[in-house]
Structures are given as structure tokens and as C-alpha cells.
Short mmCIF file of C-alpha atoms in Angstrom, two decimals:
data_model
loop_
_atom_site.label_atom_id
_atom_site.label_comp_id
_atom_site.label_asym_id
_atom_site.label_seq_id
_atom_site.Cartn_x
_atom_site.Cartn_y
_atom_site.Cartn_z
CA MET A 1 211.78 345.10 158.01
CA ASN A 2 211.37 347.93 160.50
CA ILE A 3 207.78 350.01 161.84
CA SER A 4 208.56 351.99 158.97
CA THR A 5 208.66 349.47 156.09
CA LEU A 6 205.98 347.84 157.74
CA ALA A 7 204.16 351.94 157.67
CA THR A 8 204.69 351.76 154.35
CA LEU A 9 203.53 348.50 153.11
CA GLN A 10 200.40 349.08 155.41
CA SER A 11 199.68 352.92 152.93
CA ILE A 12 199.73 350.74 149.40
CA VAL A 13 197.30 348.25 150.20
CA LEU A 14 194.80 350.61 151.94
CA LEU A 15 196.16 353.00 148.46
CA SER A 16 195.70 350.17 146.58
CA TRP A 17 191.61 350.06 147.51
CA ILE A 18 190.66 353.60 146.25
CA PRO A 19 190.16 352.39 142.60
CA ILE A 20 188.01 349.28 143.87
CA PHE A 21 185.73 351.88 145.55
CA TRP A 22 185.73 353.68 142.57
CA VAL A 23 184.41 350.61 140.61
CA VAL A 24 182.30 349.72 142.74
CA PHE A 25 180.70 352.90 143.04
CA LYS A 26 180.08 353.82 139.64
CA LYS A 27 178.72 350.24 138.72
CA ALA A 28 176.36 350.77 142.46
CA ARG A 29 174.84 353.80 140.83
CA ARG A 30 174.49 352.92 137.16
CA SER A 31 172.43 350.09 137.93
CA LYS A 32 170.81 352.54 140.40
CA ARG A 33 169.60 354.77 138.39
CA THR A 34 168.92 351.55 135.76
CA GLN A 35 165.90 350.64 137.95
CA ASN A 36 165.08 353.84 138.54
CA GLN A 37 163.86 354.12 135.04
CA ILE A 38 162.48 350.65 135.40
CA VAL A 39 160.10 351.87 138.01
CA ASP A 40 159.83 354.77 136.13
CA ALA A 41 158.32 352.94 133.43
CA LEU A 42 156.20 350.39 135.38
CA ASP A 43 154.02 353.72 137.31
CA ARG A 44 153.29 354.38 133.64
CA GLU A 45 151.88 350.50 132.84
CA GLY A 46 150.33 351.09 135.83
CA LEU A 47 152.25 348.21 137.84
CA ARG A 48 152.08 348.47 142.31
CA ASP A 49 152.73 345.15 143.24
CA TRP A 50 156.99 346.09 142.17
CA HIS A 51 159.71 344.89 144.27
CA ARG A 52 163.32 345.90 144.55
CA ILE A 53 165.45 343.64 143.27
CA TYR A 54 170.15 342.38 143.42
CA ILE A 55 169.93 340.09 140.91
CA SER A 56 172.43 337.64 139.36
CA ARG A 57 173.02 334.76 136.83
CA THR A 58 175.04 331.49 137.85
CA PRO A 59 178.54 331.98 136.63
CA PHE A 60 178.31 334.89 138.39
CA PHE A 61 176.94 333.72 141.61
CA ARG A 62 179.32 331.69 141.84
CA LYS A 63 182.24 333.63 141.86
CA ARG A 64 184.07 334.07 145.61
CA LEU A 65 185.50 336.60 144.25
CA LYS A 66 184.32 339.90 142.55
CA PHE A 67 183.39 343.45 143.07
CA THR A 68 180.39 344.18 144.21
CA ALA A 69 177.53 340.94 146.17
CA TYR A 70 175.35 341.04 143.03
CA GLU A 71 175.57 341.50 139.31
CA THR A 72 172.17 344.25 139.59
CA ARG A 73 170.20 346.04 140.24
CA GLY A 74 167.13 345.15 138.42
CA ILE A 75 162.78 344.74 139.11
CA LEU A 76 160.50 341.71 140.26
CA VAL A 77 156.54 342.16 139.48
CA ASN A 78 154.59 340.32 140.97
CA LEU A 79 151.65 339.57 139.05
CA PRO A 80 148.47 337.17 139.68
CA ASP A 81 149.41 333.86 137.49
CA ALA A 82 153.12 335.22 137.30
CA VAL A 83 157.06 336.51 138.30
CA ARG A 84 158.34 339.58 136.07
CA LEU A 85 161.80 340.09 136.15
CA ILE A 86 162.99 342.86 134.13
CA ALA A 87 167.31 344.50 134.51
CA GLU A 88 170.52 344.55 132.83
CA TRP A 89 173.53 343.29 132.50
CA PRO A 90 176.44 345.59 133.06
CA SER A 91 177.30 344.64 129.69
CA GLY A 92 173.95 346.72 129.18
CA GLU A 93 172.27 344.02 127.28
CA ARG A 94 168.22 343.89 128.58
CA ILE A 95 165.76 341.27 130.64
CA ASP A 96 162.28 340.98 130.53
CA GLN A 97 161.63 337.69 131.64
CA ILE A 98 158.69 336.02 132.95
CA PHE A 99 157.96 332.83 134.94
CA PRO A 100 154.86 331.48 135.54
CA LYS A 101 154.21 330.76 139.09
CA ARG A 102 152.73 326.84 138.41
CA SER A 103 156.33 326.36 136.92
CA MET A 104 159.49 329.05 138.69
CA HIS A 105 160.67 326.45 140.60
CA LEU A 106 161.51 328.52 144.03
CA ARG A 107 164.06 327.19 145.84
CA TRP A 108 165.64 329.23 149.23
CA HIS A 109 169.53 329.52 148.53
CA GLY A 110 169.60 331.26 151.45
CA ASN A 111 173.36 332.75 152.82
CA SER A 112 175.39 329.74 152.15
CA GLY A 113 178.89 330.88 151.48
CA ILE A 114 181.52 333.62 150.45
CA ALA A 115 179.25 333.92 147.79
CA SER A 116 176.45 334.57 148.90
CA ALA A 117 178.39 337.81 149.77
CA ASN A 118 176.71 338.56 153.52
CA LEU A 119 172.83 338.14 151.59
CA HIS A 120 170.13 336.21 151.27
CA TRP A 121 169.37 334.66 148.01
CA MET A 122 166.16 332.43 146.44
CA ALA A 123 166.76 330.31 143.33
CA ILE A 124 164.36 330.53 140.29
CA GLY A 125 164.46 329.03 137.06
CA SER A 126 166.24 326.25 136.08
CA THR A 127 167.93 323.69 138.45
CA ASP A 128 171.28 324.10 136.24
CA ASN A 129 171.38 327.98 135.49
CA PRO A 130 169.33 329.69 137.69
CA LEU A 131 168.31 333.26 138.40
CA MET A 132 169.82 334.29 142.04
CA LEU A 133 167.32 336.67 143.29
CA SER A 134 168.12 339.33 146.39
CA ALA A 135 165.35 341.57 148.04
CA ASP A 136 167.04 345.23 147.41
CA THR A 137 167.99 346.09 151.03
CA GLY A 138 170.54 349.00 150.30
CA PHE A 139 172.71 349.55 152.98
CA ASN A 140 171.50 347.46 155.25
CA ALA A 141 172.16 344.31 154.29
CA ILE A 142 171.28 342.90 157.85
CA GLN A 143 167.50 342.89 156.33
CA SER A 144 168.35 341.13 153.73
CA ARG A 145 167.57 338.10 155.00
CA GLU A 146 163.34 338.81 156.56
CA ALA A 147 162.96 340.72 153.33
CA THR A 148 163.69 337.69 150.27
CA ALA A 149 161.68 335.70 152.68
CA ASP A 150 158.84 337.86 152.92
CA LEU A 151 159.26 338.33 148.92
CA CYS A 152 159.63 334.89 148.42
CA ARG A 153 155.96 334.71 150.93
CA ARG A 154 154.88 337.29 148.24
CA MET A 155 155.42 335.14 144.80
CA ASP A 156 154.36 332.29 146.47
CA PRO A 157 152.26 332.63 149.87
CA ASP A 158 152.62 328.32 149.57
CA PHE A 159 156.29 328.07 149.49
CA ARG A 160 158.04 325.88 152.66
CA LEU A 161 161.10 328.74 154.13
CA PRO A 162 163.33 326.15 155.45
CA ASP A 163 163.82 327.24 159.57
CA ILE A 164 166.50 329.65 158.83
CA ALA A 165 164.76 331.17 156.70
CA LYS A 166 161.96 332.63 159.64
CA SER A 167 164.21 333.55 161.48
CA GLU A 168 168.42 334.52 162.33
CA PHE A 169 171.08 331.87 162.91
CA ALA A 170 171.13 331.22 166.47
CA LEU A 171 174.67 331.12 167.23
CA GLU A 172 174.68 329.03 170.48
CA LYS A 173 173.20 326.07 169.36
CA ASN A 174 175.77 325.70 166.97
CA PRO A 175 178.85 323.48 168.40
CA ALA A 176 181.24 325.59 165.97
CA SER A 177 179.63 328.86 166.47
CA LEU A 178 179.72 328.59 170.03
CA ILE A 179 183.43 327.91 170.24
CA ILE A 180 185.12 330.32 168.50
CA VAL A 181 182.40 332.71 171.12
CA THR A 182 184.17 331.56 173.95
CA ALA A 183 186.89 331.13 172.95
CA PHE A 184 186.89 335.34 171.85
CA PHE A 185 185.55 336.01 174.98
CA LEU A 186 188.49 334.02 177.01
CA LEU A 187 190.97 335.68 174.63
CA LEU A 188 189.40 339.29 175.07
CA ALA A 189 189.25 338.26 179.10
CA PHE A 190 193.08 337.53 178.99
CA ALA A 191 194.12 340.46 177.24
CA LEU A 192 192.09 343.04 179.16
CA ILE A 193 192.74 341.75 182.54
CA ASP A 194 196.37 340.45 182.12
CA GLY A 195 197.07 343.05 180.10
CA LYS A 196 196.02 345.57 182.11
CA PHE A 197 196.13 344.34 186.33
CA LEU A 198 197.44 341.08 186.88
CA ASN A 199 200.19 341.24 184.90
CA LYS A 200 203.41 343.82 187.31
CA TYR A 201 205.97 344.10 183.83
CA GLU A 202 205.97 346.22 181.40
CA TRP A 203 207.75 345.80 178.20
CA LEU A 204 210.44 348.57 177.77
CA ARG A 205 210.46 348.63 173.67
CA THR A 206 213.84 348.64 172.20
CA GLY A 207 214.77 348.48 168.14
CA SER A 208 215.77 345.46 169.19
CA THR A 209 212.91 343.63 169.73
CA SER A 210 210.10 345.93 167.20
CA TRP A 211 210.23 342.25 164.99
CA LEU A 212 207.85 341.70 167.29
CA LEU A 213 205.53 344.03 166.89
CA MET A 214 205.21 343.14 162.82
CA PRO A 215 202.57 340.34 163.39
CA GLY A 216 199.95 342.94 162.89
CA MET A 217 195.69 343.06 162.80
CA GLN A 218 196.35 341.85 158.99
CA ILE A 219 198.58 339.25 159.55
CA PHE A 220 195.98 337.63 162.00
CA MET A 221 193.04 338.40 159.17
CA LEU A 222 195.32 335.74 157.28
CA LEU A 223 194.91 333.03 160.76
CA ALA A 224 191.02 334.31 160.08
CA LEU A 225 191.10 332.16 156.98
CA PRO A 226 190.44 329.27 157.88
CA VAL A 227 188.59 329.46 160.89
CA TYR A 228 186.20 331.12 158.99
CA TRP A 229 185.88 327.60 155.83
CA TRP A 230 185.37 325.96 159.50
CA LEU A 231 182.53 327.41 160.54
CA SER A 232 180.95 326.92 156.89
CA LYS A 233 182.30 323.79 157.31
CA SER A 234 179.76 323.55 159.88
CA LYS A 235 176.43 324.93 158.53
CA VAL A 236 177.20 328.25 159.94
CA PRO A 237 175.72 331.06 157.44
CA ALA A 238 178.65 333.12 155.60
CA ARG A 239 177.45 336.49 157.04
CA GLU A 240 178.01 334.96 161.24
CA SER A 241 181.12 333.11 159.68
CA LEU A 242 182.76 335.70 159.02
CA THR A 243 181.55 338.15 161.88
CA LEU A 244 183.03 335.42 163.85
CA SER A 245 186.07 335.32 161.77
CA THR A 246 186.75 338.37 161.80
CA LEU A 247 186.60 339.23 165.61
CA ILE A 248 188.70 335.60 166.62
CA ALA A 249 191.38 337.61 164.93
CA VAL A 250 190.57 340.99 166.60
CA ALA A 251 191.04 339.33 170.10
CA LEU A 252 194.09 337.21 169.00
CA SER A 253 195.73 340.70 167.47
CA LEU A 254 194.24 342.42 171.26
CA ALA A 255 195.55 338.56 173.70
CA TYR A 256 199.42 338.81 171.51
CA ILE A 257 201.03 341.12 172.96
CA PRO A 258 200.36 340.19 176.65
CA ALA A 259 200.90 336.79 175.48
CA LEU A 260 204.09 337.37 174.49
CA LYS A 261 205.10 339.18 177.65
CA ARG A 262 204.36 335.97 179.86
CA VAL A 263 205.62 334.16 177.53
CA ASP A 264 209.15 335.81 177.76
CA GLN A 265 209.00 335.56 181.73
CA LEU A 266 208.31 332.33 181.89
CA LEU A 267 210.82 331.00 179.23
CA SER A 268 213.38 333.02 181.23
CA ALA A 269 216.47 331.72 182.14
CA GLU A 270 216.95 333.58 185.29
CA GLY A 271 213.55 335.33 186.25
CA PRO A 272 213.78 339.00 187.65
CA GLN A 273 216.85 340.92 188.46
CA SER A 274 217.99 344.06 190.36
CA TYR A 275 219.52 346.00 187.88
CA ALA A 276 221.21 349.71 188.38
CA TYR A 277 220.57 352.95 187.23
CA ARG A 278 222.29 356.54 187.20
CA LEU A 279 219.25 359.75 187.03
CA GLY A 280 220.28 362.06 184.14
CA ASP A 281 218.12 364.77 183.52
CA TYR A 282 214.67 365.02 183.46
CA GLY A 283 213.30 361.35 184.85
CA SER A 284 215.88 359.20 181.67
CA LEU A 285 217.05 356.64 183.91
CA THR A 286 220.43 354.64 182.01
CA PRO A 287 221.80 351.68 183.30
CA VAL A 288 225.27 351.33 184.74
CA SER A 289 226.08 348.50 183.11
CA ASP A 290 225.21 346.99 179.64
CA GLY A 291 222.91 345.57 178.57
CA PRO A 292 218.90 346.91 180.36
CA PRO A 293 217.23 349.81 177.78
CA ASN A 294 217.07 352.78 179.38
CA ILE A 295 213.78 353.62 180.99
CA ASP A 296 212.09 357.15 180.14
CA TYR A 297 209.61 358.69 183.61
CA LYS A 298 209.81 361.54 181.68
CA ASN A 299 206.79 362.27 182.05
CA ARG A 300 206.83 362.02 186.36
CA LYS A 301 209.66 363.98 186.01
CA GLU A 302 208.41 366.52 189.15
CA TYR A 303 208.91 363.13 191.94
CA TRP A 304 212.33 362.28 190.04
CA ASN A 305 213.28 365.88 191.04
CA GLN A 306 213.51 365.11 194.65
CA PHE A 307 216.52 363.13 194.02
CA GLU A 308 220.15 364.51 192.98
CA GLU A 309 221.52 364.41 189.28
CA ASN A 310 223.68 361.49 188.81
CA SER A 311 221.94 359.02 191.74
CA ILE A 312 221.95 355.71 192.01
CA HIS A 313 218.24 353.05 191.33
CA GLN A 314 217.42 350.12 191.49
CA PHE A 315 215.03 348.29 189.39
CA ASN A 316 213.77 344.83 188.98
CA LEU A 317 213.91 343.10 185.34
CA VAL A 318 212.84 340.64 183.60
CA HIS A 319 214.97 339.35 180.35
CA GLY A 320 213.68 336.14 178.41
CA PRO A 321 214.60 334.51 175.04
CA LEU A 322 212.37 336.46 173.27
CA GLY A 323 214.74 339.72 173.74
CA MET A 324 211.92 341.54 175.81
CA TRP A 325 213.04 343.14 178.72
CA GLN A 326 210.15 344.23 181.10
CA LEU A 327 210.06 346.00 183.78
CA ASP A 328 207.98 345.89 187.16
CA HIS A 329 207.33 349.45 188.12
CA SER A 330 204.64 347.98 190.84
CA GLU A 331 206.58 349.02 194.46
CA LEU A 332 207.81 352.31 191.91
CA GLU A 333 204.01 353.07 191.12
CA LYS A 334 202.99 353.08 194.96
CA LYS A 335 205.99 354.88 195.83
CA MET A 336 205.29 357.66 192.78
CA GLN A 337 201.34 358.15 193.84
CA GLN A 338 202.08 358.15 197.82
CA PHE A 339 204.54 361.26 196.18
CA TYR A 340 201.43 363.16 194.07
CA GLU A 341 198.89 362.74 196.57
CA GLN A 342 201.25 364.82 198.87
CA ARG A 343 201.70 366.91 196.65
CA ARG A 344 198.63 367.74 196.34
CA LYS A 345 197.78 368.14 199.95
CA ASN A 346 200.61 370.56 200.10
CA LYS A 347 198.89 372.53 197.75
CA GLN A 348 195.56 373.35 199.19
#
């Protein structure tokens, strides 16, 4: 599979998301319109202590794969002795349910897994088949914990919220999340420091080594799935687990090429070798003997114009078992820098 084929597959995947986004948009707009109609009706009734909520029945809530985090939008009316839930399910069925406060069985569920869909939830009603509620915070899911916890307090001032509902999750206090955060920064530091500053070798990419570029971001996102599973099992909330597993995938994708270069250098049986190159037009250089790839210095053609065409120049390259050709251009870069500095001085 070549790079163009991979790009085509990526485009197909991206296009396949368009109908999904359309379905989500239509559902969100329809549920928002219904929610606003309920608000208008409550205003006519003279009720003021109401709150916008997301609401899901238990079977929908437990689904891991779903287009939206909630089944529908609704309104919670906080009455003196009861809580009233008003909503319309996607099927068109209307609910208007009363839960007496003395027996509403309020429980904090939080953001405990992928089914929570990045929101914080509470359960109300029977323990076997409760309704799941979350404060409607629009597009700002970051405020979900605080807004849902405040709603719990308004519904039942005596309800004892767990500590995890009272403050944001501390990454440094959980061993699993601390390990992932540490690994993220180590990978990021390696990708930046070794990839940009310490490693003096540049990879001369050829068609025969294009397969090394194929493990793109999609592959590393798949590798993030076991990280997410491990974090969730280690009692890291779903939102933090999702964020950390995504960050580790990004860090792996950034460190991938610098790591490949180092591995190929270390496994090279011969180490750095000197190869003769013949200078062509505009800074293009071709190897005198078969094997090494061409070297393109067309962006520095002013430097190469000082040499005669067909002149021979030596370059140090490393060729390892992965098939990568890596050029040591550290000394040449110094000469080029001196050349261009002198060129600027001559122009002054």
C-alpha cells in the first residue's frame, strides 16, 4: 500500500463521518426545540425553579457506541416536595414524571466509563431501571461535573456528594494517570530534543521506505484503546482517561520517526560510511555508485554554484536493516552557514 492509497482511504474515512455529523446535528436541534417548547409551557404555568437537563433511559445510557451522549434533552422542575421530569423521547413519546423527594433514590454516577460520554451523571428512581440525568451545559462538557453536582444539591440539600463530585480529578494522585502523564512528557521531550537537536542524521526518504510512514495517527489511536481500558480500570474518570489515551497516541506518533532513525542507526552493521556524489544542476547530487539515494540541495543552490558541475563530493551516510538512508549533514551545514554569512557581509 503506497502513500496515495493511504491518503485515499483516509479521505474515505473522513467523508463517512459527514452523515454521522448530520444525524447528530438533526437530533440535537430537534431535542433543543422540544426543550424550548417545554420551557414556554412552564412559564405559562408560572413555574420558575426549572433546569435544563440531558436525560437517558438505562438501556441507552449503557450503550458504549452511540451518536450522542444523551437520549434526549428535557427539563427538571424542582418543586418543594418533589422533582418533576418533562421530556420527549426520540420516538415522540412524552413523559411528565414526578419523583417525591422522600423516595427519589438519588445517586451520583459521575463520569465512570465510556458510556458516560464525557459527561457527569446522576441516577434517579429505582435501582434496577433508573433514569440518568446530567445538567445541560451545551457544548461545554467541562462544566458538566460542577453543574450536575449543583443540581443534586438543589434537588436534595441533604444529599451527600462523593468527594470525586466536589472537585476535579487530580492526575498526580492516581498511579496509572501519573504513569501516562510521565510517559507523555518523556515521549514529547524525546521527539523534540532528539528529533530536532541531538540526532545529526537526516532521513533521505525513498519510495522503498515509504511503508515506514504508514503507521499514521489512526494506528496510534488504536494503540490508545488498551491505554484507555487500563486507565478506566484504574479508577481514572472517563473524560481524563480519554484525554490521556489521546495524548499518548499523539506523543507516540511524534516520537515514532525519531525512534525509528535511532533504531536503524544502532542496528546498522557498518555504521557511517563515506559515499561519493556527483554535483548536478541547481544543487542536486547523484551517487557515483549504485545504492544510496539522491541528495537534493536545490534550496541551497547558491552554495553549490561555487563548485563546478560534475565535481565529486563526499557524504557520510548510515544505512541500517530497516532500509533507511540517513545523511550526516552537520559539517556541511556549518560550511553553508559560513558561506551565507560571508555572502551577507559582502552585500553590505
